[in-house]
PDB file of C-alpha atoms in Angstrom:
ATOM      1  CA  MET Q   1       0.065  -0.083   0.154  1.00 44.00           C
ATOM      2  CA  ARG Q   2       1.295   3.121  -1.109  1.00 52.00           C
ATOM      3  CA  MET Q   3       2.906   5.822   1.631  1.00 68.00           C
ATOM      4  CA  LEU Q   4       3.268   9.077   1.473  1.00 77.00           C
ATOM      5  CA  THR Q   5       6.193   9.671  -1.573  1.00 87.00           C
ATOM      6  CA  LEU Q   6       7.295  13.027  -3.123  1.00 90.00           C
ATOM      7  CA  ARG Q   7       4.994  11.959  -6.288  1.00 91.00           C
ATOM      8  CA  THR Q   8       1.525  11.213  -3.812  1.00 92.00           C
ATOM      9  CA  ALA Q   9       2.648  14.471  -1.653  1.00 92.00           C
ATOM     10  CA  ARG Q  10       2.364  16.278  -5.017  1.00 94.00           C
ATOM     11  CA  LEU Q  11      -0.957  15.092  -5.412  1.00 94.00           C
ATOM     12  CA  PHE Q  12      -2.070  15.837  -1.967  1.00 94.00           C
ATOM     13  CA  ILE Q  13      -0.581  19.281  -2.272  1.00 95.00           C
ATOM     14  CA  ALA Q  14      -2.514  20.011  -6.045  1.00 94.00           C
ATOM     15  CA  CYS Q  15      -5.508  18.757  -5.168  1.00 95.00           C
ATOM     16  CA  ALA Q  16      -5.533  20.801  -1.826  1.00 95.00           C
ATOM     17  CA  ASP Q  17      -4.341  23.999  -4.105  1.00 94.00           C
ATOM     18  CA  HIS Q  18      -6.493  23.314  -7.422  1.00 94.00           C
ATOM     19  CA  GLY Q  19      -9.863  21.843  -5.822  1.00 93.00           C
ATOM     20  CA  THR Q  20     -10.432  19.000  -7.913  1.00 94.00           C
ATOM     21  CA  LEU Q  21      -8.629  15.846  -9.255  1.00 93.00           C
ATOM     22  CA  THR Q  22      -8.785  16.866 -12.299  1.00 93.00           C
ATOM     23  CA  ALA Q  23      -7.015  20.233 -11.718  1.00 94.00           C
ATOM     24  CA  ALA Q  24      -4.906  18.243  -9.778  1.00 94.00           C
ATOM     25  CA  ALA Q  25      -4.327  15.551 -12.475  1.00 93.00           C
ATOM     26  CA  GLY Q  26      -3.814  18.070 -15.040  1.00 94.00           C
ATOM     27  CA  VAL Q  27      -1.009  20.410 -13.400  1.00 92.00           C
ATOM     28  CA  LEU Q  28       0.990  17.211 -12.890  1.00 93.00           C
ATOM     29  CA  ASN Q  29       0.577  16.049 -16.101  1.00 93.00           C
ATOM     30  CA  VAL Q  30      -1.142  12.589 -14.864  1.00 93.00           C
ATOM     31  CA  SER Q  31      -4.778  10.888 -15.897  1.00 93.00           C
ATOM     32  CA  GLN Q  32      -7.379  11.429 -13.890  1.00 91.00           C
ATOM     33  CA  PRO Q  33      -8.382   7.795 -13.304  1.00 92.00           C
ATOM     34  CA  ALA Q  34      -4.360   7.411 -11.953  1.00 93.00           C
ATOM     35  CA  ALA Q  35      -4.389  10.623  -9.986  1.00 92.00           C
ATOM     36  CA  THR Q  36      -8.015   9.005  -8.469  1.00 93.00           C
ATOM     37  CA  LYS Q  37      -6.238   5.956  -7.376  1.00 92.00           C
ATOM     38  CA  SER Q  38      -2.866   7.047  -5.897  1.00 92.00           C
ATOM     39  CA  LEU Q  39      -4.769   9.742  -3.589  1.00 93.00           C
ATOM     40  CA  ALA Q  40      -7.498   6.358  -2.896  1.00 92.00           C
ATOM     41  CA  GLN Q  41      -4.298   4.554  -1.777  1.00 91.00           C
ATOM     42  CA  LEU Q  42      -2.783   7.410   0.430  1.00 92.00           C
ATOM     43  CA  GLU Q  43      -5.612   7.969   2.102  1.00 91.00           C
ATOM     44  CA  ALA Q  44      -6.091   4.043   3.216  1.00 91.00           C
ATOM     45  CA  ALA Q  45      -2.123   4.173   3.980  1.00 90.00           C
ATOM     46  CA  LEU Q  46      -2.973   6.957   6.270  1.00 91.00           C
ATOM     47  CA  GLY Q  47      -5.378   5.922   7.796  1.00 90.00           C
ATOM     48  CA  GLY Q  48      -8.031   8.685   6.737  1.00 92.00           C
ATOM     49  CA  ALA Q  49      -9.498  10.962   4.340  1.00 94.00           C
ATOM     50  CA  LEU Q  50      -7.461  13.980   3.330  1.00 94.00           C
ATOM     51  CA  PHE Q  51     -10.332  15.374   1.918  1.00 94.00           C
ATOM     52  CA  GLU Q  52     -14.472  15.688   2.161  1.00 94.00           C
ATOM     53  CA  ARG Q  53     -16.242  15.107  -1.610  1.00 92.00           C
ATOM     54  CA  ALA Q  54     -18.943  17.335  -2.568  1.00 91.00           C
ATOM     55  CA  GLY Q  55     -19.562  16.343  -6.290  1.00 90.00           C
ATOM     56  CA  ARG Q  56     -15.607  17.356  -8.168  1.00 90.00           C
ATOM     57  CA  ARG Q  57     -14.959  19.373  -5.132  1.00 94.00           C
ATOM     58  CA  LEU Q  58     -12.299  18.313  -2.545  1.00 94.00           C
ATOM     59  CA  SER Q  59     -11.833  20.023   0.590  1.00 94.00           C
ATOM     60  CA  LEU Q  60      -9.891  19.355   3.167  1.00 95.00           C
ATOM     61  CA  THR Q  61     -10.528  17.214   6.194  1.00 95.00           C
ATOM     62  CA  ALA Q  62      -8.784  17.965   9.669  1.00 95.00           C
ATOM     63  CA  LEU Q  63      -6.340  15.151   8.593  1.00 95.00           C
ATOM     64  CA  GLY Q  64      -6.064  17.500   5.806  1.00 93.00           C
ATOM     65  CA  GLU Q  65      -5.072  20.397   7.365  1.00 94.00           C
ATOM     66  CA  ALA Q  66      -2.622  18.478   9.505  1.00 94.00           C
ATOM     67  CA  LEU Q  67      -0.617  16.698   7.251  1.00 94.00           C
ATOM     68  CA  LEU Q  68      -0.152  19.667   4.228  1.00 93.00           C
ATOM     69  CA  PRO Q  69       2.497  21.308   5.990  1.00 92.00           C
ATOM     70  CA  ARG Q  70       4.179  18.620   6.196  1.00 91.00           C
ATOM     71  CA  ALA Q  71       3.920  17.506   2.535  1.00 93.00           C
ATOM     72  CA  ARG Q  72       5.090  20.827   1.232  1.00 92.00           C
ATOM     73  CA  ALA Q  73       7.905  20.777   3.896  1.00 90.00           C
ATOM     74  CA  LEU Q  74       9.115  17.224   2.055  1.00 90.00           C
ATOM     75  CA  VAL Q  75       8.177  18.458  -1.369  1.00 91.00           C
ATOM     76  CA  GLN Q  76      10.338  21.974  -0.676  1.00 89.00           C
ATOM     77  CA  GLN Q  77      13.535  19.728   0.980  1.00 86.00           C
ATOM     78  CA  ALA Q  78      13.532  17.939  -2.044  1.00 89.00           C
ATOM     79  CA  ARG Q  79      13.611  20.955  -4.569  1.00 86.00           C
ATOM     80  CA  ASP Q  80      16.428  22.200  -2.099  1.00 81.00           C
ATOM     81  CA  MET Q  81      18.164  18.955  -2.400  1.00 81.00           C
ATOM     82  CA  GLU Q  82      18.038  18.939  -6.107  1.00 82.00           C
ATOM     83  CA  ALA Q  83      19.468  22.394  -6.058  1.00 74.00           C
ATOM     84  CA  GLU Q  84      22.469  21.662  -3.969  1.00 69.00           C
ATOM     85  CA  ALA Q  85      22.977  18.603  -6.213  1.00 73.00           C
ATOM     86  CA  LYS Q  86      23.018  20.754  -9.287  1.00 69.00           C
ATOM     87  CA  ARG Q  87      25.293  23.761  -7.193  1.00 61.00           C
ATOM     88  CA  TRP Q  88      27.971  21.077  -6.523  1.00 57.00           C
ATOM     89  CA  ARG Q  89      28.192  19.522 -10.381  1.00 56.00           C
ATOM     90  CA  SER Q  90      28.792  23.024 -11.401  1.00 52.00           C
ATOM     91  CA  GLY Q  91      31.223  23.799  -8.654  1.00 43.00           C
ATOM     92  CA  GLU Q  92      29.238  27.403  -7.759  1.00 50.00           C
ATOM     93  CA  ASP Q  93      26.683  28.566  -5.531  1.00 56.00           C
ATOM     94  CA  GLY Q  94      24.414  30.083  -7.974  1.00 71.00           C
ATOM     95  CA  LEU Q  95      22.130  32.633  -7.260  1.00 82.00           C
ATOM     96  CA  ILE Q  96      21.255  33.901  -3.789  1.00 90.00           C
ATOM     97  CA  ARG Q  97      18.034  35.620  -3.459  1.00 93.00           C
ATOM     98  CA  LEU Q  98      18.513  37.986  -0.010  1.00 96.00           C
ATOM     99  CA  GLY Q  99      15.998  40.118   1.387  1.00 96.00           C
ATOM    100  CA  ALA Q 100      17.521  43.535   2.791  1.00 96.00           C
ATOM    101  CA  GLY Q 101      15.629  45.167   5.359  1.00 94.00           C
ATOM    102  CA  PRO Q 102      15.407  49.474   4.881  1.00 93.00           C
ATOM    103  CA  ALA Q 103      18.523  49.731   7.497  1.00 93.00           C
ATOM    104  CA  VAL Q 104      20.585  47.411   6.505  1.00 94.00           C
ATOM    105  CA  ALA Q 105      19.733  48.228   2.525  1.00 93.00           C
ATOM    106  CA  PHE Q 106      21.232  51.538   3.103  1.00 93.00           C
ATOM    107  CA  SER Q 107      23.888  51.269   5.867  1.00 92.00           C
ATOM    108  CA  LEU Q 108      25.541  47.493   5.674  1.00 94.00           C
ATOM    109  CA  LEU Q 109      24.129  46.123   2.346  1.00 94.00           C
ATOM    110  CA  PRO Q 110      26.493  48.147  -0.272  1.00 94.00           C
ATOM    111  CA  ASP Q 111      29.785  47.584   1.546  1.00 95.00           C
ATOM    112  CA  ALA Q 112      29.525  43.785   2.254  1.00 95.00           C
ATOM    113  CA  VAL Q 113      28.431  43.119  -1.405  1.00 95.00           C
ATOM    114  CA  LYS Q 114      31.914  44.933  -2.379  1.00 95.00           C
ATOM    115  CA  ARG Q 115      33.419  42.566   0.006  1.00 94.00           C
ATOM    116  CA  PHE Q 116      31.299  39.356  -1.259  1.00 93.00           C
ATOM    117  CA  TYR Q 117      32.446  39.791  -5.030  1.00 91.00           C
ATOM    118  CA  ALA Q 118      35.591  41.483  -3.855  1.00 92.00           C
ATOM    119  CA  SER Q 119      36.528  37.390  -2.074  1.00 88.00           C
ATOM    120  CA  GLY Q 120      36.247  36.237  -5.533  1.00 84.00           C
ATOM    121  CA  SER Q 121      32.437  34.503  -5.355  1.00 81.00           C
ATOM    122  CA  ALA Q 122      31.090  33.268  -8.367  1.00 78.00           C
ATOM    123  CA  ALA Q 123      27.451  33.680  -6.465  1.00 84.00           C
ATOM    124  CA  ARG Q 124      24.579  35.870  -8.203  1.00 86.00           C
ATOM    125  CA  LEU Q 125      22.809  38.398  -5.842  1.00 91.00           C
ATOM    126  CA  THR Q 126      19.268  39.332  -6.470  1.00 93.00           C
ATOM    127  CA  VAL Q 127      18.622  41.640  -3.930  1.00 95.00           C
ATOM    128  CA  ARG Q 128      14.857  42.567  -2.380  1.00 94.00           C
ATOM    129  CA  SER Q 129      13.973  45.460   0.225  1.00 92.00           C
ATOM    130  CA  GLY Q 130      11.100  45.900   2.257  1.00 90.00           C
ATOM    131  CA  ALA Q 131       9.567  45.734   5.764  1.00 89.00           C
ATOM    132  CA  ALA Q 132      11.371  42.858   7.963  1.00 90.00           C
ATOM    133  CA  GLY Q 133       7.722  40.772   8.766  1.00 89.00           C
ATOM    134  CA  GLU Q 134       7.611  40.706   4.715  1.00 92.00           C
ATOM    135  CA  LEU Q 135      10.623  39.827   4.418  1.00 94.00           C
ATOM    136  CA  ILE Q 136      10.446  36.899   7.047  1.00 92.00           C
ATOM    137  CA  GLU Q 137       7.230  35.734   5.314  1.00 91.00           C
ATOM    138  CA  ARG Q 138       8.984  35.299   2.041  1.00 92.00           C
ATOM    139  CA  LEU Q 139      11.983  33.642   3.598  1.00 93.00           C
ATOM    140  CA  ARG Q 140       8.969  30.900   5.401  1.00 90.00           C
ATOM    141  CA  ARG Q 141       6.992  30.909   1.966  1.00 88.00           C
ATOM    142  CA  GLY Q 142      10.637  29.642   0.018  1.00 87.00           C
ATOM    143  CA  GLU Q 143      10.802  32.850  -2.092  1.00 90.00           C
ATOM    144  CA  LEU Q 144      14.386  34.387  -0.663  1.00 93.00           C
ATOM    145  CA  ASP Q 145      17.298  32.241   0.634  1.00 92.00           C
ATOM    146  CA  MET Q 146      18.226  34.764   3.555  1.00 95.00           C
ATOM    147  CA  VAL Q 147      17.097  37.781   4.884  1.00 97.00           C
ATOM    148  CA  VAL Q 148      19.380  40.490   6.793  1.00 97.00           C
ATOM    149  CA  ALA Q 149      16.564  42.732   8.926  1.00 94.00           C
ATOM    150  CA  ASP Q 150      15.753  43.593  12.267  1.00 91.00           C
ATOM    151  CA  ARG Q 151      14.368  40.881  14.162  1.00 85.00           C
ATOM    152  CA  GLY Q 152      12.525  43.012  16.729  1.00 73.00           C
ATOM    153  CA  ASP Q 153      11.229  41.860  19.582  1.00 65.00           C
ATOM    154  CA  ASP Q 154      10.011  38.532  18.293  1.00 64.00           C
ATOM    155  CA  GLU Q 155      11.019  35.374  20.482  1.00 65.00           C
ATOM    156  CA  ALA Q 156      13.599  32.700  18.538  1.00 75.00           C
ATOM    157  CA  ASP Q 157      11.588  30.335  15.858  1.00 84.00           C
ATOM    158  CA  PRO Q 158      12.835  26.857  15.448  1.00 88.00           C
ATOM    159  CA  ALA Q 159      12.000  27.341  11.865  1.00 89.00           C
ATOM    160  CA  LEU Q 160      14.797  29.961  11.405  1.00 92.00           C
ATOM    161  CA  ALA Q 161      18.504  29.950  11.657  1.00 93.00           C
ATOM    162  CA  THR Q 162      19.574  33.692  13.282  1.00 93.00           C
ATOM    163  CA  ARG Q 163      22.750  35.155  13.525  1.00 94.00           C
ATOM    164  CA  ALA Q 164      22.649  38.278  15.565  1.00 94.00           C
ATOM    165  CA  LEU Q 165      23.946  41.088  14.078  1.00 95.00           C
ATOM    166  CA  PRO Q 166      25.748  44.278  16.593  1.00 93.00           C
ATOM    167  CA  ASP Q 167      22.758  46.306  18.039  1.00 92.00           C
ATOM    168  CA  GLN Q 168      21.984  49.510  16.988  1.00 91.00           C
ATOM    169  CA  GLY Q 169      20.768  52.278  18.913  1.00 91.00           C
ATOM    170  CA  LEU Q 170      18.096  55.492  16.936  1.00 92.00           C
ATOM    171  CA  ALA Q 171      19.589  58.848  16.138  1.00 94.00           C
ATOM    172  CA  ALA Q 172      18.008  62.379  14.999  1.00 95.00           C
ATOM    173  CA  ALA Q 173      18.887  65.071  12.240  1.00 97.00           C
ATOM    174  CA  VAL Q 174      17.477  67.485  10.970  1.00 97.00           C
ATOM    175  CA  ARG Q 175      18.371  70.708   7.873  1.00 97.00           C
ATOM    176  CA  PRO Q 176      20.857  73.223   8.360  1.00 96.00           C
ATOM    177  CA  GLY Q 177      19.056  76.087   9.738  1.00 96.00           C
ATOM    178  CA  HIS Q 178      15.822  74.114  11.322  1.00 96.00           C
ATOM    179  CA  PRO Q 179      14.269  75.852  14.066  1.00 96.00           C
ATOM    180  CA  ALA Q 180      15.188  73.268  16.451  1.00 94.00           C
ATOM    181  CA  LEU Q 181      18.292  74.389  15.833  1.00 95.00           C
ATOM    182  CA  ALA Q 182      17.631  77.548  17.972  1.00 94.00           C
ATOM    183  CA  GLY Q 183      15.426  76.042  20.060  1.00 91.00           C
ATOM    184  CA  ALA Q 184      12.165  75.488  19.358  1.00 94.00           C
ATOM    185  CA  PRO Q 185      10.592  72.763  20.759  1.00 93.00           C
ATOM    186  CA  LEU Q 186      10.846  69.276  19.085  1.00 93.00           C
ATOM    187  CA  GLU Q 187       7.497  67.997  19.331  1.00 92.00           C
ATOM    188  CA  ASP Q 188       6.588  71.569  17.133  1.00 93.00           C
ATOM    189  CA  PHE Q 189       7.827  69.225  14.520  1.00 95.00           C
ATOM    190  CA  ARG Q 190       6.638  65.576  12.516  1.00 94.00           C
ATOM    191  CA  ILE Q 191       9.268  62.892  12.213  1.00 94.00           C
ATOM    192  CA  ALA Q 192      10.351  61.055   9.317  1.00 95.00           C
ATOM    193  CA  THR Q 193      11.207  57.599   9.856  1.00 93.00           C
ATOM    194  CA  ALA Q 194      11.364  54.058   8.619  1.00 91.00           C
ATOM    195  CA  THR Q 195      10.678  52.465  11.719  1.00 86.00           C
ATOM    196  CA  PRO Q 196       7.074  51.462  11.868  1.00 83.00           C
ATOM    197  CA  PRO Q 197       4.792  53.086  14.040  1.00 81.00           C
ATOM    198  CA  GLU Q 198       3.612  50.638  16.333  1.00 82.00           C
ATOM    199  CA  ARG Q 199       7.235  50.037  17.294  1.00 82.00           C
ATOM    200  CA  LEU Q 200       7.355  53.706  18.127  1.00 81.00           C
ATOM    201  CA  ARG Q 201       4.549  53.749  20.495  1.00 82.00           C
ATOM    202  CA  GLN Q 202       6.264  50.763  22.548  1.00 83.00           C
ATOM    203  CA  PHE Q 203       9.341  52.729  22.766  1.00 84.00           C
ATOM    204  CA  PRO Q 204       8.663  56.222  22.820  1.00 83.00           C
ATOM    205  CA  LEU Q 205      10.724  58.878  21.677  1.00 87.00           C
ATOM    206  CA  GLY Q 206      12.874  61.648  24.064  1.00 85.00           C
ATOM    207  CA  TRP Q 207       9.883  64.194  23.521  1.00 87.00           C
ATOM    208  CA  ASN Q 208       6.241  63.738  22.400  1.00 86.00           C
ATOM    209  CA  ALA Q 209       6.787  63.824  19.261  1.00 82.00           C
ATOM    210  CA  GLY Q 210       2.979  62.175  17.691  1.00 79.00           C
ATOM    211  CA  ALA Q 211       2.413  60.421  14.815  1.00 81.00           C
ATOM    212  CA  PRO Q 212       5.205  59.855  12.233  1.00 88.00           C
ATOM    213  CA  GLY Q 213       4.772  62.374   9.633  1.00 92.00           C
ATOM    214  CA  ILE Q 214       6.386  60.587   6.932  1.00 94.00           C
ATOM    215  CA  VAL Q 215       6.897  56.781   7.489  1.00 93.00           C
ATOM    216  CA  CYS Q 216       9.378  55.452   3.722  1.00 93.00           C
ATOM    217  CA  ASP Q 217      11.083  52.070   3.982  1.00 90.00           C
ATOM    218  CA  ASP Q 218      13.914  54.402   1.830  1.00 93.00           C
ATOM    219  CA  TYR Q 219      16.433  56.373   4.068  1.00 94.00           C
ATOM    220  CA  GLY Q 220      17.247  57.996   0.956  1.00 93.00           C
ATOM    221  CA  VAL Q 221      13.904  59.310   0.081  1.00 95.00           C
ATOM    222  CA  LEU Q 222      13.421  60.376   4.216  1.00 96.00           C
ATOM    223  CA  ALA Q 223      17.026  62.275   3.825  1.00 96.00           C
ATOM    224  CA  ARG Q 224      15.619  64.152   0.965  1.00 96.00           C
ATOM    225  CA  ALA Q 225      13.020  64.672   2.488  1.00 96.00           C
ATOM    226  CA  CYS Q 226      14.187  66.090   5.287  1.00 96.00           C
ATOM    227  CA  ALA Q 227      16.997  68.026   3.869  1.00 96.00           C
ATOM    228  CA  VAL Q 228      14.179  70.420   2.583  1.00 96.00           C
ATOM    229  CA  SER Q 229      11.274  70.448   5.288  1.00 96.00           C
ATOM    230  CA  ASP Q 230      11.048  70.954   9.027  1.00 96.00           C
ATOM    231  CA  HIS Q 231      10.799  67.707  10.004  1.00 96.00           C
ATOM    232  CA  ILE Q 232      12.795  65.372  11.957  1.00 96.00           C
ATOM    233  CA  LEU Q 233      14.893  62.377  10.803  1.00 96.00           C
ATOM    234  CA  ILE Q 234      14.903  59.226  13.040  1.00 95.00           C
ATOM    235  CA  ALA Q 235      17.364  56.771  12.092  1.00 94.00           C
ATOM    236  CA  PRO Q 236      19.481  53.696  13.237  1.00 93.00           C
ATOM    237  CA  GLU Q 237      22.795  54.746  14.344  1.00 92.00           C
ATOM    238  CA  PRO Q 238      24.792  53.179  11.435  1.00 92.00           C
ATOM    239  CA  VAL Q 239      22.371  54.641   8.576  1.00 94.00           C
ATOM    240  CA  MET Q 240      22.849  58.117  10.468  1.00 95.00           C
ATOM    241  CA  ALA Q 241      26.702  58.485  10.331  1.00 93.00           C
ATOM    242  CA  ARG Q 242      25.964  57.397   6.474  1.00 93.00           C
ATOM    243  CA  ILE Q 243      23.465  60.192   5.854  1.00 95.00           C
ATOM    244  CA  LEU Q 244      25.459  62.533   7.171  1.00 94.00           C
ATOM    245  CA  THR Q 245      28.339  61.949   4.735  1.00 92.00           C
ATOM    246  CA  GLU Q 246      26.270  61.979   2.198  1.00 92.00           C
ATOM    247  CA  TYR Q 247      23.450  64.480   2.667  1.00 93.00           C
ATOM    248  CA  ALA Q 248      23.374  68.120   3.788  1.00 89.00           C
ATOM    249  CA  LEU Q 249      21.790  66.962   7.543  1.00 96.00           C
ATOM    250  CA  VAL Q 250      23.055  68.144  11.222  1.00 96.00           C
ATOM    251  CA  PRO Q 251      22.620  65.613  14.160  1.00 96.00           C
ATOM    252  CA  LEU Q 252      20.430  66.621  16.939  1.00 93.00           C
ATOM    253  CA  PRO Q 253      22.223  65.859  20.506  1.00 87.00           C
ATOM    254  CA  GLY Q 254      20.840  63.559  23.459  1.00 79.00           C
ATOM    255  CA  PRO Q 255      19.139  60.127  23.842  1.00 78.00           C
ATOM    256  CA  VAL Q 256      16.198  59.646  21.484  1.00 87.00           C
ATOM    257  CA  SER Q 257      14.691  56.812  22.349  1.00 86.00           C
ATOM    258  CA  GLY Q 258      15.058  53.328  24.446  1.00 85.00           C
ATOM    259  CA  LEU Q 259      14.327  51.255  20.668  1.00 86.00           C
ATOM    260  CA  VAL Q 260      16.788  49.345  19.518  1.00 87.00           C
ATOM    261  CA  VAL Q 261      17.271  47.680  16.307  1.00 89.00           C
ATOM    262  CA  ARG Q 262      18.571  44.357  16.404  1.00 91.00           C
ATOM    263  CA  PRO Q 263      19.751  43.610  12.836  1.00 93.00           C
ATOM    264  CA  ALA Q 264      19.929  39.209  12.607  1.00 95.00           C
ATOM    265  CA  LEU Q 265      21.377  37.291   9.602  1.00 97.00           C
ATOM    266  CA  ILE Q 266      18.207  35.021   8.678  1.00 96.00           C
ATOM    267  CA  TRP Q 267      17.641  32.001   6.737  1.00 95.00           C
ATOM    268  CA  ARG Q 268      15.534  28.569   6.778  1.00 93.00           C
ATOM    269  CA  SER Q 269      16.710  26.456   9.398  1.00 92.00           C
ATOM    270  CA  ASP Q 270      16.219  23.612   7.080  1.00 88.00           C
ATOM    271  CA  ALA Q 271      17.820  25.469   4.038  1.00 86.00           C
ATOM    272  CA  PRO Q 272      20.581  23.321   2.524  1.00 79.00           C
ATOM    273  CA  ALA Q 273      24.009  24.197   3.298  1.00 78.00           C
ATOM    274  CA  SER Q 274      25.650  26.753   0.922  1.00 81.00           C
ATOM    275  CA  ALA Q 275      29.364  28.171   1.046  1.00 82.00           C
ATOM    276  CA  ALA Q 276      28.225  31.529  -1.051  1.00 86.00           C
ATOM    277  CA  ARG Q 277      25.561  32.227   1.770  1.00 89.00           C
ATOM    278  CA  GLU Q 278      28.220  31.310   4.857  1.00 90.00           C
ATOM    279  CA  GLY Q 279      30.643  33.793   2.826  1.00 90.00           C
ATOM    280  CA  LEU Q 280      28.028  36.859   2.547  1.00 93.00           C
ATOM    281  CA  CYS Q 281      27.323  36.275   6.130  1.00 95.00           C
ATOM    282  CA  ALA Q 282      30.909  36.588   7.410  1.00 95.00           C
ATOM    283  CA  CYS Q 283      30.598  40.307   4.479  1.00 95.00           C
ATOM    284  CA  PHE Q 284      27.780  41.447   6.713  1.00 96.00           C
ATOM    285  CA  GLU Q 285      29.669  40.756   9.918  1.00 96.00           C
ATOM    286  CA  GLY Q 286      32.766  42.096   8.881  1.00 95.00           C
ATOM    287  CA  VAL Q 287      31.076  45.437   7.891  1.00 94.00           C
ATOM    288  CA  ALA Q 288      28.788  45.234  11.183  1.00 92.00           C
ATOM    289  CA  GLU Q 289      31.930  45.120  13.503  1.00 88.00           C
ATOM    290  CA  HIS Q 290      33.367  48.139  11.830  1.00 79.00           C
TER     291      HIS Q 290
END
């Protein structure tokens, strides 16, 4: 009697995703009678129905809901194994799909990439920037290979491997001639930031800042906006250090917030080993330490 194999796992997933045996058979390029027989054998081997039948429509039973994530994981591991074997055959690590949070994309990424290619790596990089939470969800779905972003205050997740980079405090800056530099209350001005407003509410600024005036994932955009307005730019210290060398902004003295940005290198715990990923991690760590 047939237990769960890669073939039956793919059939199980296709039935769940497409809702009928006819559609699943078409996606997998098998006959409908063969698909019907395989699904029946799988359910018999597992000792329970995976789907409720309503005419041709299939809907997951409680058992099906419980086992579907395991089937998806089995298929994903097979894809990872095939990809790793291909890299070994070709003698290189192929492609790394990297996600970079806003602070990382502006401060650490350029120098880390420079180091990575100076090391002689033959791997290719594609980079997606965005909010940390969105990038980590894409990582879980297998759409990214690695994320470098603020891990926030989340508890450790066994599904993810995490390597911490140095924590970062926040800093503030304004345009030259800003009224705050002459003593105007900071409360009179809106802030511009990439930090999610809900995190700022958890760790308020050192003055009654109110809701942010501008929220953007691109610190270059934020810096240019603050250079021509009275907004106060709030950014992690390494980001601010780079901004102050590239834009005409003046730092504000004093503590900004108790919020600590906690950047980390993150990948799936079950992802295949990769010399290129390890090399890229070392490059980010080297840049962060300096």
